[in-house]
Short mmCIF file of C-alpha atoms in Angstrom, two decimals:
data_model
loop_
_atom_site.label_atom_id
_atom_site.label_comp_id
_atom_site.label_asym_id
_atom_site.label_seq_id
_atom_site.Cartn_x
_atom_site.Cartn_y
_atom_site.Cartn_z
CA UNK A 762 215.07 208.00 182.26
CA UNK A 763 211.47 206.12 182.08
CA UNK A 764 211.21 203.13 180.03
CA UNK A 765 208.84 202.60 177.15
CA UNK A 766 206.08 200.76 176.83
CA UNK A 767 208.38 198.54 174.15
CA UNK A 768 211.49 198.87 176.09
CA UNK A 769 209.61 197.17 179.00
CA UNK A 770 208.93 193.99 176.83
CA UNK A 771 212.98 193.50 176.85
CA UNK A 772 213.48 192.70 180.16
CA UNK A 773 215.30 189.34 180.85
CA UNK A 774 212.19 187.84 182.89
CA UNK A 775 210.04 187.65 178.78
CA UNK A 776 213.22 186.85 177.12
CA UNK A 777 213.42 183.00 176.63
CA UNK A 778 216.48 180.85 177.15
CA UNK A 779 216.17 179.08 173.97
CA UNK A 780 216.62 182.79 172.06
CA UNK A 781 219.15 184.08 174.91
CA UNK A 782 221.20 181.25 173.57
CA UNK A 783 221.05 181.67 169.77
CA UNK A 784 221.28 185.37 170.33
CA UNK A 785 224.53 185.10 172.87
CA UNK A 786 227.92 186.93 171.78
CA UNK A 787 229.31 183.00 171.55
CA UNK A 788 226.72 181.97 169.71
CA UNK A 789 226.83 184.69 167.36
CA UNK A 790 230.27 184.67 166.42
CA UNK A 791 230.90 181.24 165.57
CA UNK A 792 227.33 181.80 163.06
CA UNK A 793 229.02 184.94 161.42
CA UNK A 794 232.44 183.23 161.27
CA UNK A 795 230.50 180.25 159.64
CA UNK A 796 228.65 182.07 157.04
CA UNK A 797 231.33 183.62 156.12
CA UNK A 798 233.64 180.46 155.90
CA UNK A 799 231.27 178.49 153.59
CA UNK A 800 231.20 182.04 151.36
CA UNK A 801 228.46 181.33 148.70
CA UNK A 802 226.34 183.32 146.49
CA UNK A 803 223.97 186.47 147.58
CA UNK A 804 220.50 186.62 147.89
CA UNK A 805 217.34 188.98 146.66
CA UNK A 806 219.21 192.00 148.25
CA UNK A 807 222.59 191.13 146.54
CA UNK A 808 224.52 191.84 149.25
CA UNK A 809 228.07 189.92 149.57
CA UNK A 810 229.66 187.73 152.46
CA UNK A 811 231.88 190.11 152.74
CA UNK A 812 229.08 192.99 153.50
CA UNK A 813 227.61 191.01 156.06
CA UNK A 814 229.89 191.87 159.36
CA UNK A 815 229.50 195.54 158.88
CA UNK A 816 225.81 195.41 157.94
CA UNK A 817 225.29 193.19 161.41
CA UNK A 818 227.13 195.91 163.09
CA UNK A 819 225.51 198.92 161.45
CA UNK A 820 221.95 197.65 162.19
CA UNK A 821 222.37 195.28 165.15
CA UNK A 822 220.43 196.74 167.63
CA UNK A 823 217.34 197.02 165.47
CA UNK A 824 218.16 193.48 164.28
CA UNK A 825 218.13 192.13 167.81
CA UNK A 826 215.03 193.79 168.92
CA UNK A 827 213.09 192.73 166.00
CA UNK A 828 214.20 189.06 166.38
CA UNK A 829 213.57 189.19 170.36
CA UNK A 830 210.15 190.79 169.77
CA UNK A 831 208.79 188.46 166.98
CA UNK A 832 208.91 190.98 164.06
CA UNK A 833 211.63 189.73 162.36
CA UNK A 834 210.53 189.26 158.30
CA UNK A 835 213.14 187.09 156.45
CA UNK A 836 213.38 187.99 152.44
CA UNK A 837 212.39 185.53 150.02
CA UNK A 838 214.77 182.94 148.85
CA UNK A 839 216.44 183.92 145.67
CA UNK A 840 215.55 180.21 143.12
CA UNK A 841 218.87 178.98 141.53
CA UNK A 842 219.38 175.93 139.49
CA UNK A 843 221.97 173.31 139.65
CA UNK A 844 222.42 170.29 137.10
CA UNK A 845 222.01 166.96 139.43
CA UNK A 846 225.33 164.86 139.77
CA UNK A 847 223.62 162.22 137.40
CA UNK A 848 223.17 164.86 135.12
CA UNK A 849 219.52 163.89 134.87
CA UNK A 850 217.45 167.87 135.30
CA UNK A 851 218.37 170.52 137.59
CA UNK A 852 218.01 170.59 141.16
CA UNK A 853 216.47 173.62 142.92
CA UNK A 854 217.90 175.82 145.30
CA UNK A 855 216.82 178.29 147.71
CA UNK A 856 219.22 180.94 148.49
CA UNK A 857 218.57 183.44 151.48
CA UNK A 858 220.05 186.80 152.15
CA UNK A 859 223.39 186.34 153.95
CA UNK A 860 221.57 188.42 156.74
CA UNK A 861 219.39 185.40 157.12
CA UNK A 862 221.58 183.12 156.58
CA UNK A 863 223.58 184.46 159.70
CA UNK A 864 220.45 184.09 161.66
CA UNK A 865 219.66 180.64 160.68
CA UNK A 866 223.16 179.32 161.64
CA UNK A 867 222.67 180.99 164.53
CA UNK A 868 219.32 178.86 165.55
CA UNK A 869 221.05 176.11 163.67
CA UNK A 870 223.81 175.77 166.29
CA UNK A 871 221.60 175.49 169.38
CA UNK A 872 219.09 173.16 167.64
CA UNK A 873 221.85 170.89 166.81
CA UNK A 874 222.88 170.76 170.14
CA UNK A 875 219.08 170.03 171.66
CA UNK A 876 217.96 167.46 168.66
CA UNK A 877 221.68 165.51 167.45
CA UNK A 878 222.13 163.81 170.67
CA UNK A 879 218.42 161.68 170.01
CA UNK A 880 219.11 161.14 166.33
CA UNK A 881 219.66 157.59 165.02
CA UNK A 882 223.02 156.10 165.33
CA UNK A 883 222.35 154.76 161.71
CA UNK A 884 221.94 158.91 160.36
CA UNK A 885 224.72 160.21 158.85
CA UNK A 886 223.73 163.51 157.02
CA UNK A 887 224.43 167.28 157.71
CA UNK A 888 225.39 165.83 161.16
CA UNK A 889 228.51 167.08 163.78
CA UNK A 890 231.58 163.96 163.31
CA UNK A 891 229.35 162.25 161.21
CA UNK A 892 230.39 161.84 157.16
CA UNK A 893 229.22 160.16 154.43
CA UNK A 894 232.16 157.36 154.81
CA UNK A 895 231.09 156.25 157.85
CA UNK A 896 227.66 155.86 156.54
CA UNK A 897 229.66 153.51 153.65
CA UNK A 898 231.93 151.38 156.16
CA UNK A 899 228.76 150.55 157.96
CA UNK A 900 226.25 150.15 154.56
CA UNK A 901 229.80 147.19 153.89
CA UNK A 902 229.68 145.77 157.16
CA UNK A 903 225.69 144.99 156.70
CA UNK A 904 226.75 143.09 153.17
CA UNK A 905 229.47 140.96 154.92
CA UNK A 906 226.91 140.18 157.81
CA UNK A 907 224.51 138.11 155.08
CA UNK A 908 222.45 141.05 154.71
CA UNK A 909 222.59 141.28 150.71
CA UNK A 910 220.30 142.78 149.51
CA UNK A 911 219.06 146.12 150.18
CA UNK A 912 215.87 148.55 149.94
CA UNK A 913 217.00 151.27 148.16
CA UNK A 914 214.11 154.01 149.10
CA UNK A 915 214.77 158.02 146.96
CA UNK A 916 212.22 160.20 148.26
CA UNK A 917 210.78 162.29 145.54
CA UNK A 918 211.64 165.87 145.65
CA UNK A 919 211.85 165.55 149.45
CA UNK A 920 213.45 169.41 150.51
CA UNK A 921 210.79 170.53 148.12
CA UNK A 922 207.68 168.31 149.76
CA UNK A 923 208.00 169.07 153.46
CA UNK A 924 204.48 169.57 154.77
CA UNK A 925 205.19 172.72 157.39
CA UNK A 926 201.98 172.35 159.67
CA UNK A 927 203.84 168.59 160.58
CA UNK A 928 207.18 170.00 161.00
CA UNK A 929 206.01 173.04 163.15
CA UNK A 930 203.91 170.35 165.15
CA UNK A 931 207.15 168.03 165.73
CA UNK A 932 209.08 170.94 166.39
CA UNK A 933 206.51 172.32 168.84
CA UNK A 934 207.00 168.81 170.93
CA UNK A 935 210.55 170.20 172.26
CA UNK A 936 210.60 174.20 171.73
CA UNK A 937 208.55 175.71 174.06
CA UNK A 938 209.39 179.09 172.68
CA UNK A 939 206.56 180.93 170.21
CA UNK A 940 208.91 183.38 169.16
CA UNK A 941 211.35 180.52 168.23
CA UNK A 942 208.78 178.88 166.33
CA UNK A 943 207.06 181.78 164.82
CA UNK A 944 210.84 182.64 163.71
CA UNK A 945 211.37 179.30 161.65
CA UNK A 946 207.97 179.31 160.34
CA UNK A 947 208.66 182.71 158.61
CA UNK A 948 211.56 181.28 157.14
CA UNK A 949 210.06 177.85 155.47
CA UNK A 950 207.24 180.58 154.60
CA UNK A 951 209.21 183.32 153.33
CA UNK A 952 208.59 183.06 149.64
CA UNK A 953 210.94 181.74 146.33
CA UNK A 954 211.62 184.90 143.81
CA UNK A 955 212.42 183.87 140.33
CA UNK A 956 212.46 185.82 137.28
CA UNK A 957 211.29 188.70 139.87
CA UNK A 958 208.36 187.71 141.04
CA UNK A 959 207.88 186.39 144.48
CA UNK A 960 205.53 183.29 144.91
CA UNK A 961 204.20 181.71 148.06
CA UNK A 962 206.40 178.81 149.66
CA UNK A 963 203.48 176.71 150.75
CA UNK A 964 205.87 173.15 151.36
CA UNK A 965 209.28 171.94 151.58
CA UNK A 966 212.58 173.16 153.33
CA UNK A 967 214.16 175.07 150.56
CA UNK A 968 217.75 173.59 150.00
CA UNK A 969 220.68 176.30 150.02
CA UNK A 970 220.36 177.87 154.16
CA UNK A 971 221.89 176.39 157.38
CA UNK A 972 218.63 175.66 158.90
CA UNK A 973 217.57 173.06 156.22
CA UNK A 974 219.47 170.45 156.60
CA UNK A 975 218.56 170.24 160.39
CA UNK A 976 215.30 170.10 159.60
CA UNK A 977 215.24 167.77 157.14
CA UNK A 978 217.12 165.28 159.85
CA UNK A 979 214.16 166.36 162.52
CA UNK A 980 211.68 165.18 159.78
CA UNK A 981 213.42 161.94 158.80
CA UNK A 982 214.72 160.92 162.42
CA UNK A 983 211.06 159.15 162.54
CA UNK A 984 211.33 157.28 159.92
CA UNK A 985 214.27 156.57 161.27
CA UNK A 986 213.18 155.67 164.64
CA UNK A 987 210.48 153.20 163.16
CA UNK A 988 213.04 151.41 161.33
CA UNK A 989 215.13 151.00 164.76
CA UNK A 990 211.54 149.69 166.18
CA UNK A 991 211.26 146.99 163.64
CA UNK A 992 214.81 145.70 163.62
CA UNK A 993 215.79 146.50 160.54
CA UNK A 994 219.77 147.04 158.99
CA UNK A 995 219.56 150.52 157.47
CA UNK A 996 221.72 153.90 156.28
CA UNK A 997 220.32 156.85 155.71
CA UNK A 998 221.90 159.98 154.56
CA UNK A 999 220.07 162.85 154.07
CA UNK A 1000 217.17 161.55 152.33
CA UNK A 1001 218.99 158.72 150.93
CA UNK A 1002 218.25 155.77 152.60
CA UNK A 1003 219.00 152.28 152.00
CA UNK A 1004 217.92 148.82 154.27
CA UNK A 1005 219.48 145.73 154.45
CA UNK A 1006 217.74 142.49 154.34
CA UNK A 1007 218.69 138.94 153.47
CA UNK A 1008 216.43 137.89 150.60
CA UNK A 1009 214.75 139.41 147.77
CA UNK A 1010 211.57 138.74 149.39
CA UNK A 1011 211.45 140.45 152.64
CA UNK A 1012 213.03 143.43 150.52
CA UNK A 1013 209.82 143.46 148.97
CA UNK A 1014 208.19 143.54 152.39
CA UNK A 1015 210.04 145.89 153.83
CA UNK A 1016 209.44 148.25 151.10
CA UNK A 1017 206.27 148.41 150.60
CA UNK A 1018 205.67 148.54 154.19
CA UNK A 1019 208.22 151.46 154.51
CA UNK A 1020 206.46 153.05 151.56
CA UNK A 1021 203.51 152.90 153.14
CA UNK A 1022 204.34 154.60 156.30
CA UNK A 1023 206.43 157.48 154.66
CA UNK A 1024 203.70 158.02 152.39
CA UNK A 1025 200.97 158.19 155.21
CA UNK A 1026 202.84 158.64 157.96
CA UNK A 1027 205.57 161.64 156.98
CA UNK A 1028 202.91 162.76 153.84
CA UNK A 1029 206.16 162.46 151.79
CA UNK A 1030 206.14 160.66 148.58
CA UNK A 1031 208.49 157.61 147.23
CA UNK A 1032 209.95 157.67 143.65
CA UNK A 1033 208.59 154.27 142.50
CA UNK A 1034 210.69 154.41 138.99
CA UNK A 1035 214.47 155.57 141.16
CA UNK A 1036 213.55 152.77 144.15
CA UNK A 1037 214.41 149.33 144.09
CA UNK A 1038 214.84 146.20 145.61
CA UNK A 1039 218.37 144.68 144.31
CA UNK A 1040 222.00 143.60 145.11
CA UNK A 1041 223.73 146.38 146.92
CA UNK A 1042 226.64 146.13 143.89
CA UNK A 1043 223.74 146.99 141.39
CA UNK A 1044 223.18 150.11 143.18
CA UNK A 1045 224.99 153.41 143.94
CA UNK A 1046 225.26 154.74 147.43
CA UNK A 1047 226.79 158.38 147.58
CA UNK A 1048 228.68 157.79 144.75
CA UNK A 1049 230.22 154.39 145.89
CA UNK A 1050 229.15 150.87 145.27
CA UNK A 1051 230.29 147.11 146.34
CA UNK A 1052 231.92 144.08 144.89
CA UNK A 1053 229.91 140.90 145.45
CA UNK A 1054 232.87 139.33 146.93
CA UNK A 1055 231.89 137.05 150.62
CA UNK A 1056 234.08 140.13 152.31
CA UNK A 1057 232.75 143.06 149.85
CA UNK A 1058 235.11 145.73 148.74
CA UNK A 1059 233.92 149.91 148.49
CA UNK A 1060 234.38 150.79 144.67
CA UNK A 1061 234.04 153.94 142.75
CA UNK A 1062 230.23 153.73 141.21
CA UNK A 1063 229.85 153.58 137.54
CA UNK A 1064 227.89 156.87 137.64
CA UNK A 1065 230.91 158.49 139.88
CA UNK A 1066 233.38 157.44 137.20
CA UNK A 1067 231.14 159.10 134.24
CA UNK A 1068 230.88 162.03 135.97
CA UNK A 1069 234.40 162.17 136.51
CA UNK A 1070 235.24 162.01 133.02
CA UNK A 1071 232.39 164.19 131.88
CA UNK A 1072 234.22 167.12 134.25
CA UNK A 1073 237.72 166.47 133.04
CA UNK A 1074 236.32 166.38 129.16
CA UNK A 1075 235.19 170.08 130.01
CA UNK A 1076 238.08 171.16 131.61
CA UNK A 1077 240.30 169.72 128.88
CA UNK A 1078 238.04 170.65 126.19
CA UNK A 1079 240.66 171.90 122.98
CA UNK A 1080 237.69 174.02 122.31
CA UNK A 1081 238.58 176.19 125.66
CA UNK A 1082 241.44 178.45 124.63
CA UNK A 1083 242.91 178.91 128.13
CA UNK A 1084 246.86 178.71 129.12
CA UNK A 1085 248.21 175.52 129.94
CA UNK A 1086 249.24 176.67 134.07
CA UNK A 1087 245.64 177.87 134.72
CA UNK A 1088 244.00 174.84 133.17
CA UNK A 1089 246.56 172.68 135.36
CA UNK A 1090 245.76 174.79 138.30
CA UNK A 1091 241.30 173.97 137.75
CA UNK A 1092 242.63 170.59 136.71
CA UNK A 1093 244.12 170.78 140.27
CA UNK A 1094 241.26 172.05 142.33
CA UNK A 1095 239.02 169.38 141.19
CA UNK A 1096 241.18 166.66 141.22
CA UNK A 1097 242.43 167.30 145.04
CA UNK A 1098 238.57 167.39 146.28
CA UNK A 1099 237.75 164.28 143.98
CA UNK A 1100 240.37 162.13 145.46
CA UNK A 1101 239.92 162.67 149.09
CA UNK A 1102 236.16 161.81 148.90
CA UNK A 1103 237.22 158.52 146.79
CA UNK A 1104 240.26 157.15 148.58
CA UNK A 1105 237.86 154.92 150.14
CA UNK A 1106 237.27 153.09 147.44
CA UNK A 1107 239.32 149.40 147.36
CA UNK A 1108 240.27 150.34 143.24
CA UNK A 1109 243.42 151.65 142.87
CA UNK A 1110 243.52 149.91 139.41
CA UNK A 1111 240.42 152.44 138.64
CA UNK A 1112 242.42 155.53 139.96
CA UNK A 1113 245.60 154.83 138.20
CA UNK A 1114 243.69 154.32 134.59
CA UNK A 1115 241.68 157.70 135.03
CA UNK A 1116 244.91 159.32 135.77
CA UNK A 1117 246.31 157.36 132.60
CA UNK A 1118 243.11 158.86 130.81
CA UNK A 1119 243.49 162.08 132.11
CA UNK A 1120 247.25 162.36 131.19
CA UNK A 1121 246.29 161.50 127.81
CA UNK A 1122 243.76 163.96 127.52
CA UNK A 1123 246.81 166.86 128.57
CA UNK A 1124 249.00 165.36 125.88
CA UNK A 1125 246.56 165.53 123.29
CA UNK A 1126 245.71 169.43 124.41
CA UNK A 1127 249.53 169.61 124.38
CA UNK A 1128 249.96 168.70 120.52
CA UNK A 1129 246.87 170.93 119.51
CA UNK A 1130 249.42 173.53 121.17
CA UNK A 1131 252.19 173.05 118.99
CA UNK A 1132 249.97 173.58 115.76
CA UNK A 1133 252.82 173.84 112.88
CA UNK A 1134 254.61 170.96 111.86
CA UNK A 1135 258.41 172.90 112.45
CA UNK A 1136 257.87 173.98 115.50
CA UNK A 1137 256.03 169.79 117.06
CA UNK A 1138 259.87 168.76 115.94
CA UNK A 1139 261.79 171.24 117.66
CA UNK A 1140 259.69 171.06 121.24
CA UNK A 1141 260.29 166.88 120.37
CA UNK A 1142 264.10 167.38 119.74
CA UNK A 1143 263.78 169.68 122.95
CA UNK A 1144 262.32 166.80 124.87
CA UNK A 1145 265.36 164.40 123.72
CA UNK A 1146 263.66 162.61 120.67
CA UNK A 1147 265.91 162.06 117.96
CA UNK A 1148 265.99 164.53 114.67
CA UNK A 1149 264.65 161.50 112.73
CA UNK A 1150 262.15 160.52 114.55
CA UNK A 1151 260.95 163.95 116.08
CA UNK A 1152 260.64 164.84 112.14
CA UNK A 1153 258.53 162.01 111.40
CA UNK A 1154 256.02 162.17 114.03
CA UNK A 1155 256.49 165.96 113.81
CA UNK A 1156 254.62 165.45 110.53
CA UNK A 1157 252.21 163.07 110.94
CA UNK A 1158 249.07 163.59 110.03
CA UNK A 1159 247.32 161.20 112.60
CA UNK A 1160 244.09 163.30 114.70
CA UNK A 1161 245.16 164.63 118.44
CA UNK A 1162 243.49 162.07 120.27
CA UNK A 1163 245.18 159.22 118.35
CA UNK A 1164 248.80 160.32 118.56
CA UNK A 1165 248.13 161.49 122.04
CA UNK A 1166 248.69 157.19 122.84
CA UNK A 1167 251.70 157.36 120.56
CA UNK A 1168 254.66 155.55 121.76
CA UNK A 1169 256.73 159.23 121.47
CA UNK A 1170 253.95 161.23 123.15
CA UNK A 1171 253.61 159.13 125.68
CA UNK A 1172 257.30 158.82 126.58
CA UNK A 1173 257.73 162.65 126.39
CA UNK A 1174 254.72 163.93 127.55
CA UNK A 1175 254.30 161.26 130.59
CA UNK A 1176 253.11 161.48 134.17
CA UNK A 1177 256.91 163.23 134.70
CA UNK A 1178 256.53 166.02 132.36
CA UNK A 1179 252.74 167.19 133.82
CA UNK A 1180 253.83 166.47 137.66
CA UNK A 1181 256.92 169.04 136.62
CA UNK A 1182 254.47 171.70 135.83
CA UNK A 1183 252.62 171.23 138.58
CA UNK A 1184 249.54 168.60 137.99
CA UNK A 1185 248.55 166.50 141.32
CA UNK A 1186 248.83 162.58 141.01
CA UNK A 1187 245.47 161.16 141.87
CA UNK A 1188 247.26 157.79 142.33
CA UNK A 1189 249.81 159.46 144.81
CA UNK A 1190 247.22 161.20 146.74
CA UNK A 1191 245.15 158.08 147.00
CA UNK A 1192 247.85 156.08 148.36
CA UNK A 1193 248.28 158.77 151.03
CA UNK A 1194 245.12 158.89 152.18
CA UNK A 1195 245.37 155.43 152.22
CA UNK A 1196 248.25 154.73 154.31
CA UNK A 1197 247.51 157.60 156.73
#
């Protein structure tokens, strides 16, 4: 049977190895069993997770060719907004099709391979073994050195400022493939619906796909690499990136030279009014901070601690009609994820008064509960107070909060009674993960 003319152009001889490697069966696999690990929300086409191994296997082979022969067109972005952890506006996101998200992971993995290995030792962001407590031990070991203060650089809107003609030129050092390249430029190019329309995406790396992050790192690693050239102390994490220096003066220097290069240099712009020259314990740092102590200890920030309690106030809220079991069981999934990111922190004192706080916010659901005055004395008697006194606080007219830190309350309704129905210690769980 005679080839044609497009059949010819898929012989292995025009097929690149960058592409034969993000398109191998390996390859593949892990990027499907990926996408659909980190789940997440659909795209323009509104097709599920779940929908995305059969699609890939109803439509692969015209999938394949289109991606080996260039013609591949991604679908716009769908725009979603997200209130920023400091609760200060909404941050944007991007999010593709799962189709595309499949194929981005899939490029993702072999660029990681080809670009990680040169990265800075000091980069800690959407990186392989790399987390954001590593980033924190070595942003303490810099204080403890003498290095106390620290250039704290935010980079405004950075995912959304991304010039593409630079990051298609510093890609184009190291990917010799046009298809390759082609490929990711359709994808930073693809377009942003919202409200139904579809408007141009002209700059930035939208935030929400696999193949962001990466190239957000390939973007920053030369900023990185000139502070390695001038000897400087720094973390960077993402696009968070703070430098160490001894005085308050060289800070100064260092950041308006640095401010100076990213701004001409990357065409990126620096948030005059969120950077600053101070003590590191003045500043956050992915939602830790630092004692001033000679040997500084990791603490929960200020910020962190607010947001904690703004979460719990909504998920305790007496407003929120909602069983007791399945508001222990959200209580739960928060609290587990919480604890393991801030076990690093050198408080315990902090952890064991926010679970005081948060027991007391239960307690005080707990009473709302009860409502009548007959039936707070018999769940009191139940709970071994005395008729007397289960029939005097049984009629008190005190608000919730305030006789949630009653003497009674808090002997009946203590940390034993909510660990009984199933609500994880944060203290326990913290001294875990520290001992282990």
């Amino acid at each position: 049977m005679k080839r044609t003319q497009t059949e010819h152009l898929f012989t292995r001889e025009v097929i690149s190895m960058l592409m034969e490697r993000i398109m191998s069966r390996e390859n593949l696999l892990n990027a499907i069993k990926r996408v659909e690990k980190n789940k997440g929300k659909h795209g323009v086409d509104e097709m599920p997770v779940t929908a995305l191994r059969g699609h890939i296997m109803l439509n692969w082979s015209e999938l394949r060719k289109s991606l080996f022969e260039g013609t591949y067109i991604p679908s716009p972005v769908r725009r979603v907004e997200i209130p920023k952890p400091d609760g200060k506006g909404k941050r944007k996101l991007g999010i593709p099709t799962v189709t595309d998200r499949f194929i981005q992971q899939a490029i993702t993995q072999v660029l990681t391979r080809m670009y990680d290995p040169s990265f800075s030792e000091c980069s800690f962001g959407f990186r392989p073994n790399r987390r954001a407590h590593q980033a924190v031990k070595l942003a303490q070991s810099y204080i403890e050195e003498g290095y106390r203060w620290v250039v704290d650089i935010d980079l405004e809107k950075f995912f959304d400022k991304v010039n593409h003609d630079r990051l298609m030129s510093k890609l184009a050092m190291r990917i010799k493939d046009n298809t390759l390249l082609k490929l990711i430029r359709r994808f930073l190019t693809s377009g942003v619906m919202e409200g139904g329309l579809v408007s141009p995406n002209l700059e930035g790396t939208p935030q929400g796909g696999p193949l962001s992050p990466l190239l957000s790192n390939i973007v920053l690693d030369e900023l990185d690499k000139e502070l390695e050239r001038r000897g400087h102390r720094f973390v960077r994490y993402a696009d968070d990136c703070n430098i160490y220096v001894k005085s308050k003066r060289a800070g100064e220097r260092v950041m308006k030279a640095m401010t100076h290069f990213i701004e001409r240099n990357l065409k990126l712009k620096v948030n005059k009014d969120k950077s600053a020259v101070d003590r590191p314990w003045k500043r956050k740092f992915l939602g830790f901070s630092f004692t001033s102590n000679l040997k500084p200890k990791v603490r929960i920030s200020p910020q962190s601690v607010k947001r904690f309690k703004d979460k719990i106030r909504k998920l305790t809220s007496r407003r929120r009609s909602i069983a007791m079991e399945d508001r222990i069981h959200n209580l739960n999934q928060y609290l587990v994820g919480w604890v393991n990111y801030y076990h690093l922190a050198d408080t315990r004192s902090v952890i064991a008064k926010l679970e005081g706080w948060l027991n007391r916010r239960l307690r005080m659901i707990r009473w709302k509960e009860w409502k009548l005055p007959q039936t707070k004395v018999k769940k009191l008697i139940k709970l071994g107070v005395s008729k007397g006194k289960a029939y005097e606080w049984g009629n008190t007219r005190k608000a919730y909060w305030r006789i949630s830190k009653s003497p009674i309350l808090h002997k009946t309704l203590g940390k034993a009674y909510w660990l009984s129905l199933g609500l994880k210690s944060i203290s326990a769980r913290y001294d875990l993960q520290r001992s282990t």
